[in-house]
Coordinates of C-alpha atoms in Angstrom, one line a residue:
M2 CA -8.9 57.0 -16.3
D3 CA -9.8 60.3 -17.6
D4 CA -9.1 62.1 -14.3
Y5 CA -5.4 60.5 -13.8
I6 CA -2.6 62.9 -14.0
Q7 CA 0.4 62.0 -15.8
I8 CA 3.4 61.8 -13.8
S9 CA 5.4 63.5 -16.6
K10 CA 3.2 66.6 -16.2
L11 CA 3.9 67.3 -12.9
N12 CA 7.0 69.1 -13.5
D13 CA 5.6 71.1 -16.2
F14 CA 2.8 72.2 -13.7
V15 CA 5.5 73.4 -11.1
F16 CA 7.5 75.3 -13.9
C17 CA 4.4 76.7 -15.0
P18 CA 0.7 75.9 -15.6
F19 CA 0.6 77.7 -18.9
S20 CA 3.4 75.6 -19.9
L21 CA 1.4 72.6 -19.2
Y22 CA -1.3 74.0 -20.9
F23 CA 0.7 74.8 -24.0
H24 CA 2.1 71.3 -24.1
S25 CA -1.1 69.9 -24.1
V26 CA -2.1 71.8 -27.0
Y27 CA 0.6 71.5 -29.2
E28 CA 1.0 68.0 -28.4
E29 CA 0.1 66.4 -31.5
F30 CA 2.2 69.0 -33.5
S31 CA 5.3 67.7 -34.9
Q32 CA 8.1 68.0 -32.1
S33 CA 10.6 69.7 -34.7
V34 CA 8.0 72.9 -34.9
C35 CA 7.5 73.5 -30.9
H36 CA 10.3 71.6 -28.9
T37 CA 13.9 73.1 -28.1
S38 CA 16.9 71.3 -28.5
C39 CA 17.3 70.4 -25.0
Q40 CA 13.8 68.9 -25.1
T41 CA 14.7 66.9 -28.0
R42 CA 17.9 65.9 -26.4
G43 CA 16.0 64.8 -23.6
K44 CA 13.4 62.7 -25.6
I45 CA 16.0 60.7 -27.2
V46 CA 17.9 60.0 -23.9
H47 CA 14.1 58.9 -22.4
R48 CA 13.8 56.6 -25.7
C49 CA 16.0 54.1 -24.5
F50 CA 14.3 53.7 -21.1
D51 CA 10.7 53.7 -22.8
E52 CA 12.1 50.9 -25.2
A53 CA 13.8 49.0 -22.5
N54 CA 17.2 49.4 -23.8
Y55 CA 19.3 50.4 -20.8
S56 CA 20.2 46.7 -19.8
T57 CA 19.1 43.1 -20.7
A58 CA 19.5 42.1 -16.6
S59 CA 16.3 41.0 -14.9
K60 CA 16.8 43.1 -12.0
Y61 CA 16.0 46.1 -13.9
L62 CA 12.3 47.4 -14.6
Q63 CA 12.5 49.7 -17.5
G64 CA 9.8 52.0 -18.9
L65 CA 7.2 50.1 -16.6
E66 CA 3.7 51.8 -16.6
V67 CA 2.8 52.7 -13.3
Y68 CA -0.3 54.3 -11.7
S69 CA -1.5 55.0 -8.2
E70 CA -5.3 54.6 -7.4
K71 CA -5.0 56.9 -4.2
Y72 CA -3.1 59.9 -5.9
R73 CA -5.3 59.2 -9.2
L74 CA -1.7 59.0 -11.3
C75 CA -0.1 57.4 -14.2
G76 CA 3.0 57.4 -16.1
K77 CA 6.5 55.3 -16.8
I78 CA 9.3 54.8 -14.7
D79 CA 12.9 55.4 -16.0
L80 CA 14.4 52.5 -14.0
F81 CA 14.0 50.4 -11.1
N82 CA 16.4 48.0 -9.6
K83 CA 14.4 45.4 -8.2
E84 CA 17.4 44.1 -6.0
S85 CA 18.8 47.0 -4.4
G86 CA 15.3 49.0 -4.3
V87 CA 16.5 52.1 -5.9
L88 CA 14.3 54.3 -8.4
M89 CA 15.9 56.3 -10.7
E90 CA 14.8 59.3 -12.8
R91 CA 17.3 60.1 -15.6
K92 CA 17.6 63.8 -17.1
N93 CA 19.9 64.8 -19.8
K94 CA 21.3 67.5 -17.6
I95 CA 20.7 68.2 -13.9
S96 CA 22.3 71.2 -12.9
K97 CA 19.9 71.9 -10.3
I98 CA 17.5 69.7 -8.2
Y99 CA 14.3 71.4 -8.9
D100 CA 10.9 70.7 -6.7
G101 CA 9.2 69.2 -10.3
Y102 CA 11.9 66.7 -10.4
L103 CA 11.3 65.5 -6.9
Y104 CA 7.7 65.5 -7.3
Q105 CA 8.0 63.2 -10.4
L106 CA 10.2 60.8 -8.6
Y107 CA 7.8 61.0 -5.8
A108 CA 4.9 60.3 -7.8
Q109 CA 6.7 57.0 -9.2
Y110 CA 7.7 56.1 -5.7
F111 CA 4.0 56.2 -4.7
C112 CA 2.9 54.3 -7.9
L113 CA 5.3 51.5 -7.9
S114 CA 4.7 51.5 -3.7
E115 CA 0.9 51.0 -4.4
M116 CA 1.8 48.4 -6.9
G117 CA 3.4 46.3 -4.3
Y118 CA 7.0 47.1 -5.0
S119 CA 9.5 47.4 -2.3
V120 CA 11.3 51.0 -2.9
K121 CA 14.2 51.6 -0.8
G122 CA 15.8 54.3 -2.4
L123 CA 15.4 57.3 -4.7
A124 CA 17.9 58.8 -6.9
L125 CA 18.2 61.4 -10.1
Y126 CA 20.7 60.8 -12.9
S127 CA 22.4 63.4 -15.0
L128 CA 23.4 61.7 -18.0
S129 CA 25.4 64.5 -19.7
D130 CA 27.8 64.6 -16.8
N131 CA 27.4 61.2 -15.3
K132 CA 26.4 62.3 -11.6
K133 CA 23.7 60.5 -9.5
S134 CA 22.3 62.5 -6.7
E135 CA 20.5 60.4 -3.9
V136 CA 17.2 61.5 -3.0
N137 CA 15.4 61.0 0.1
L138 CA 12.2 59.3 0.5
P139 CA 9.6 61.7 1.2
D140 CA 8.9 62.2 4.8
N141 CA 5.5 63.7 6.3
E142 CA 6.1 67.3 5.1
E143 CA 7.2 66.4 1.6
I144 CA 4.1 64.1 1.5
E145 CA 2.1 67.0 2.5
K146 CA 3.7 69.4 -0.3
F147 CA 3.0 66.6 -3.0
E148 CA -0.3 66.1 -2.1
N149 CA -1.0 70.0 -2.1
L150 CA 0.6 70.0 -5.6
I151 CA -2.0 67.3 -6.9
S152 CA -4.7 69.5 -5.1
K153 CA -3.7 72.6 -7.0
I154 CA -3.4 70.7 -10.2
R155 CA -7.1 69.4 -10.1
S156 CA -8.5 72.7 -8.9
F157 CA -6.3 75.0 -11.1
D158 CA -8.2 78.0 -12.8
L159 CA -6.2 79.2 -16.1
K160 CA -8.3 82.3 -16.0
N161 CA -7.0 83.8 -12.7
F162 CA -3.2 82.6 -12.9
K163 CA -0.4 85.1 -13.1
Q164 CA 3.2 83.9 -13.3
P165 CA 5.0 85.2 -10.5
S166 CA 8.6 84.6 -11.8
K167 CA 9.6 86.4 -14.9
A168 CA 12.6 84.2 -15.0
K169 CA 10.5 81.7 -15.6
C170 CA 9.0 83.1 -18.7
D171 CA 12.4 84.1 -20.1
N172 CA 13.4 80.7 -20.1
C173 CA 9.7 79.2 -21.5
I174 CA 9.6 78.1 -25.1
Y175 CA 6.0 79.4 -25.1
R176 CA 6.9 83.0 -24.1
Q177 CA 5.6 84.3 -27.5
L178 CA 2.3 82.7 -27.2
C179 CA 1.6 83.3 -23.2
F180 CA -0.7 85.5 -22.0
S181 CA 0.4 85.2 -18.2

């Protein structure tokens, strides 16, 4: 599974490939050294899903490890309701729905579908303000964008990348280390 892409890395790559690179470099370091308070809160929130503490009801799959052979992806889902068929990705705070959030959700959708689950709906849930946003299943155009993202990740050349968005750099925890 060496060439499999972690689903959680899709959002990082969309934000900035250098961010993904630095995440990989500092992954083994203490999170108290290299995580912002927002990231720490997000990790704490996700722990309840990874440990399947959301609910004991058997209709929920929580923190399930998923994979897709077609896209060579692997990761975990937050929450899937087997009865309603709704797959939900939870974030600590969603003030805007970014493409990276959608691509993570689509990746989970493709993995679950390939594993034989019937996913009928998608949703993003903002924990801090208790807001749920329904997301359409990906249409052909969204699938093409998703597949292009996977191709970009697989063919990415760090040496020739220049971040086009100064705003992303200004909001990046690695801005002091970056050479983009």
